[in-house]
Amino acid sequence: MIVNRSQNKLRRRRIFNTASPGYTLIEMLVVLTIISLILGLVGPRVLAYLGESRVKTAKLQIESFSSALDLFYIDAGRYPTESEGLTALAERPTGVEIWNGPYVKGGRVPMDPWGHPYQYRLEGDHTPPYEITSLGPDGHGGGMQTAADASHAQR
């Protein structure tokens, strides 16, 4: 019997020595479960911040357009017409004698954070002479929270 016990010990050592170190299936499932729980808790929060940051970016770009439109007004003596639109800030419109543009960085009017063009409307005799609007992620008017339109009117 002594021989059998020693032979069994040798066999066990050989099995453990030849086995590759690694993870068991249960250990992998536990790790995947923990990772999925973390992503389930953190993921929606990160996506909400992303949506809010796009709205803030649109508002900052609209503020930049407002400043550029004021510079255009100082040089040309008028705001761009609706047909000229915001492209008048990047390209000299016909009939404007004094134009010290481009008034926007890069010499082109950027799209809103969702890839849609900004809407420019000249209000005429109203208190704010123009309105610049981003239609938001859906590309249509209206919406709620992060799907709401970002707009700004300037005097």
mmCIF file of C-alpha atoms in Angstrom:
data_model
loop_
_atom_site.group_PDB
_atom_site.id
_atom_site.type_symbol
_atom_site.label_atom_id
_atom_site.label_comp_id
_atom_site.label_asym_id
_atom_site.label_seq_id
_atom_site.Cartn_x
_atom_site.Cartn_y
_atom_site.Cartn_z
ATOM 1 C CA MET A 1 0.000 0.000 0.000
ATOM 2 C CA ILE A 2 2.866 2.332 0.586
ATOM 3 C CA VAL A 3 3.793 2.014 -3.046
ATOM 4 C CA ASN A 4 0.274 2.823 -4.185
ATOM 5 C CA ARG A 5 0.129 5.998 -2.106
ATOM 6 C CA SER A 6 3.467 7.222 -3.397
ATOM 7 C CA GLN A 7 2.456 6.378 -6.976
ATOM 8 C CA ASN A 8 -0.787 8.311 -6.528
ATOM 9 C CA LYS A 9 1.126 11.319 -5.216
ATOM 10 C CA LEU A 10 3.444 11.195 -8.215
ATOM 11 C CA ARG A 11 0.497 10.986 -10.598
ATOM 12 C CA ARG A 12 -1.180 13.987 -8.934
ATOM 13 C CA ARG A 13 2.015 16.022 -9.143
ATOM 14 C CA ARG A 14 2.374 15.191 -12.835
ATOM 15 C CA ILE A 15 -1.208 16.191 -13.538
ATOM 16 C CA PHE A 16 -0.873 19.507 -11.661
ATOM 17 C CA ASN A 17 2.553 20.239 -13.140
ATOM 18 C CA THR A 18 1.444 19.603 -16.720
ATOM 19 C CA ALA A 19 -1.833 21.525 -16.442
ATOM 20 C CA SER A 20 -1.590 25.071 -17.833
ATOM 21 C CA PRO A 21 -2.387 27.846 -15.405
ATOM 22 C CA GLY A 22 -5.542 29.701 -16.452
ATOM 23 C CA TYR A 23 -9.003 30.772 -15.487
ATOM 24 C CA THR A 24 -11.968 28.531 -15.056
ATOM 25 C CA LEU A 25 -15.238 29.124 -16.818
ATOM 26 C CA ILE A 26 -16.900 30.174 -13.569
ATOM 27 C CA GLU A 27 -14.222 32.777 -12.885
ATOM 28 C CA MET A 28 -14.699 34.200 -16.383
ATOM 29 C CA LEU A 29 -18.483 34.339 -15.941
ATOM 30 C CA VAL A 30 -18.130 36.143 -12.609
ATOM 31 C CA VAL A 31 -15.835 38.755 -14.180
ATOM 32 C CA LEU A 32 -18.182 39.249 -17.152
ATOM 33 C CA THR A 33 -21.147 39.640 -14.803
ATOM 34 C CA ILE A 34 -19.341 42.296 -12.767
ATOM 35 C CA ILE A 35 -18.321 44.187 -15.909
ATOM 36 C CA SER A 36 -21.870 44.102 -17.291
ATOM 37 C CA LEU A 37 -23.286 45.396 -13.992
ATOM 38 C CA ILE A 38 -20.823 48.289 -13.996
ATOM 39 C CA LEU A 39 -21.657 49.158 -17.611
ATOM 40 C CA GLY A 40 -25.366 48.932 -16.846
ATOM 41 C CA LEU A 41 -25.009 51.483 -14.065
ATOM 42 C CA VAL A 42 -22.481 53.835 -15.666
ATOM 43 C CA GLY A 43 -23.476 53.619 -19.355
ATOM 44 C CA PRO A 44 -26.738 55.603 -19.235
ATOM 45 C CA ARG A 45 -25.074 58.342 -17.204
ATOM 46 C CA VAL A 46 -22.270 58.701 -19.775
ATOM 47 C CA LEU A 47 -24.766 58.833 -22.655
ATOM 48 C CA ALA A 48 -26.732 61.552 -20.861
ATOM 49 C CA TYR A 49 -23.566 63.630 -20.491
ATOM 50 C CA LEU A 50 -22.851 63.178 -24.194
ATOM 51 C CA GLY A 51 -26.296 64.503 -25.125
ATOM 52 C CA GLU A 52 -25.955 67.474 -22.782
ATOM 53 C CA SER A 53 -22.516 68.309 -24.163
ATOM 54 C CA ARG A 54 -23.889 68.473 -27.712
ATOM 55 C CA VAL A 55 -26.559 70.935 -26.608
ATOM 56 C CA LYS A 56 -23.923 73.061 -24.880
ATOM 57 C CA THR A 57 -21.742 72.944 -28.006
ATOM 58 C CA ALA A 58 -24.640 74.143 -30.154
ATOM 59 C CA LYS A 59 -25.323 77.033 -27.778
ATOM 60 C CA LEU A 60 -21.652 78.054 -27.817
ATOM 61 C CA GLN A 61 -21.557 77.964 -31.620
ATOM 62 C CA ILE A 62 -24.707 80.088 -31.772
ATOM 63 C CA GLU A 63 -23.073 82.613 -29.435
ATOM 64 C CA SER A 64 -20.060 82.666 -31.754
ATOM 65 C CA PHE A 65 -22.356 83.318 -34.728
ATOM 66 C CA SER A 66 -23.929 86.200 -32.805
ATOM 67 C CA SER A 67 -20.539 87.835 -32.326
ATOM 68 C CA ALA A 68 -19.668 87.266 -35.981
ATOM 69 C CA LEU A 69 -22.994 88.773 -37.081
ATOM 70 C CA ASP A 70 -22.311 91.856 -34.959
ATOM 71 C CA LEU A 71 -18.920 92.268 -36.678
ATOM 72 C CA PHE A 72 -20.618 91.849 -40.068
ATOM 73 C CA TYR A 73 -23.134 94.524 -39.064
ATOM 74 C CA ILE A 74 -20.355 96.935 -38.060
ATOM 75 C CA ASP A 75 -18.596 96.471 -41.409
ATOM 76 C CA ALA A 76 -21.551 96.206 -43.819
ATOM 77 C CA GLY A 77 -24.071 98.385 -41.973
ATOM 78 C CA ARG A 78 -26.694 95.638 -42.043
ATOM 79 C CA TYR A 79 -27.228 92.041 -41.065
ATOM 80 C CA PRO A 80 -27.177 89.345 -43.768
ATOM 81 C CA THR A 81 -30.473 88.752 -45.516
ATOM 82 C CA GLU A 82 -32.203 85.390 -45.128
ATOM 83 C CA SER A 83 -31.168 84.434 -48.662
ATOM 84 C CA GLU A 84 -27.508 85.205 -47.844
ATOM 85 C CA GLY A 85 -27.831 83.360 -44.546
ATOM 86 C CA LEU A 86 -24.892 82.489 -42.352
ATOM 87 C CA THR A 87 -22.716 81.865 -45.425
ATOM 88 C CA ALA A 88 -22.316 85.664 -45.570
ATOM 89 C CA LEU A 89 -20.027 85.241 -42.569
ATOM 90 C CA ALA A 90 -17.687 83.002 -44.572
ATOM 91 C CA GLU A 91 -18.056 84.315 -48.142
ATOM 92 C CA ARG A 92 -18.463 87.893 -49.297
ATOM 93 C CA PRO A 93 -22.051 88.464 -50.431
ATOM 94 C CA THR A 94 -22.705 90.450 -53.582
ATOM 95 C CA GLY A 95 -23.509 94.116 -53.070
ATOM 96 C CA VAL A 96 -21.515 94.489 -49.847
ATOM 97 C CA GLU A 97 -18.745 97.063 -50.226
ATOM 98 C CA ILE A 98 -16.981 96.661 -46.878
ATOM 99 C CA TRP A 99 -16.450 93.061 -45.829
ATOM 100 C CA ASN A 100 -13.528 92.160 -43.571
ATOM 101 C CA GLY A 101 -14.344 88.475 -43.332
ATOM 102 C CA PRO A 102 -14.387 85.640 -43.012
ATOM 103 C CA TYR A 103 -15.988 86.234 -39.656
ATOM 104 C CA VAL A 104 -16.032 82.567 -38.642
ATOM 105 C CA LYS A 105 -13.047 80.344 -37.900
ATOM 106 C CA GLY A 106 -11.843 78.214 -40.754
ATOM 107 C CA GLY A 107 -13.641 80.313 -43.351
ATOM 108 C CA ARG A 108 -16.734 78.099 -43.356
ATOM 109 C CA VAL A 109 -19.959 77.880 -41.386
ATOM 110 C CA PRO A 110 -19.935 74.693 -39.298
ATOM 111 C CA MET A 111 -22.856 72.303 -39.035
ATOM 112 C CA ASP A 112 -24.557 71.799 -35.686
ATOM 113 C CA PRO A 113 -23.306 68.933 -33.470
ATOM 114 C CA TRP A 114 -25.880 66.582 -35.036
ATOM 115 C CA GLY A 115 -24.775 67.292 -38.620
ATOM 116 C CA HIS A 116 -27.632 69.634 -39.590
ATOM 117 C CA PRO A 117 -27.238 73.221 -40.837
ATOM 118 C CA TYR A 118 -28.061 76.058 -38.475
ATOM 119 C CA GLN A 119 -31.231 77.987 -39.278
ATOM 120 C CA TYR A 120 -30.922 81.773 -39.706
ATOM 121 C CA ARG A 121 -33.960 84.020 -39.799
ATOM 122 C CA LEU A 122 -33.975 87.790 -40.028
ATOM 123 C CA GLU A 123 -36.700 89.154 -37.757
ATOM 124 C CA GLY A 124 -36.863 92.650 -39.257
ATOM 125 C CA ASP A 125 -38.239 95.310 -36.878
ATOM 126 C CA HIS A 126 -38.528 93.009 -33.870
ATOM 127 C CA THR A 127 -36.394 93.571 -30.807
ATOM 128 C CA PRO A 128 -33.908 90.865 -31.735
ATOM 129 C CA PRO A 129 -33.126 91.467 -35.437
ATOM 130 C CA TYR A 130 -32.274 87.827 -36.154
ATOM 131 C CA GLU A 131 -32.663 84.330 -34.794
ATOM 132 C CA ILE A 132 -30.201 81.451 -35.112
ATOM 133 C CA THR A 133 -31.551 77.986 -34.376
ATOM 134 C CA SER A 134 -30.264 74.446 -34.274
ATOM 135 C CA LEU A 135 -33.023 71.935 -34.901
ATOM 136 C CA GLY A 136 -31.495 69.389 -32.538
ATOM 137 C CA PRO A 137 -30.799 65.683 -33.003
ATOM 138 C CA ASP A 138 -34.010 64.872 -34.853
ATOM 139 C CA GLY A 139 -33.580 67.641 -37.462
ATOM 140 C CA HIS A 140 -37.143 68.888 -36.850
ATOM 141 C CA GLY A 141 -38.525 71.685 -34.720
ATOM 142 C CA GLY A 142 -39.566 71.117 -31.117
ATOM 143 C CA GLY A 143 -38.515 68.370 -28.736
ATOM 144 C CA MET A 144 -37.830 67.943 -25.053
ATOM 145 C CA GLN A 145 -34.625 67.907 -22.951
ATOM 146 C CA THR A 146 -31.623 66.981 -25.121
ATOM 147 C CA ALA A 147 -33.893 66.632 -28.184
ATOM 148 C CA ALA A 148 -35.010 70.245 -27.757
ATOM 149 C CA ASP A 149 -33.885 72.877 -30.210
ATOM 150 C CA ALA A 150 -30.975 75.088 -29.237
ATOM 151 C CA SER A 151 -31.677 78.672 -30.204
ATOM 152 C CA HIS A 152 -30.505 82.151 -29.452
ATOM 153 C CA ALA A 153 -31.736 85.568 -30.499
ATOM 154 C CA GLN A 154 -29.459 88.604 -30.438
ATOM 155 C CA ARG A 155 -30.270 92.307 -30.601
#
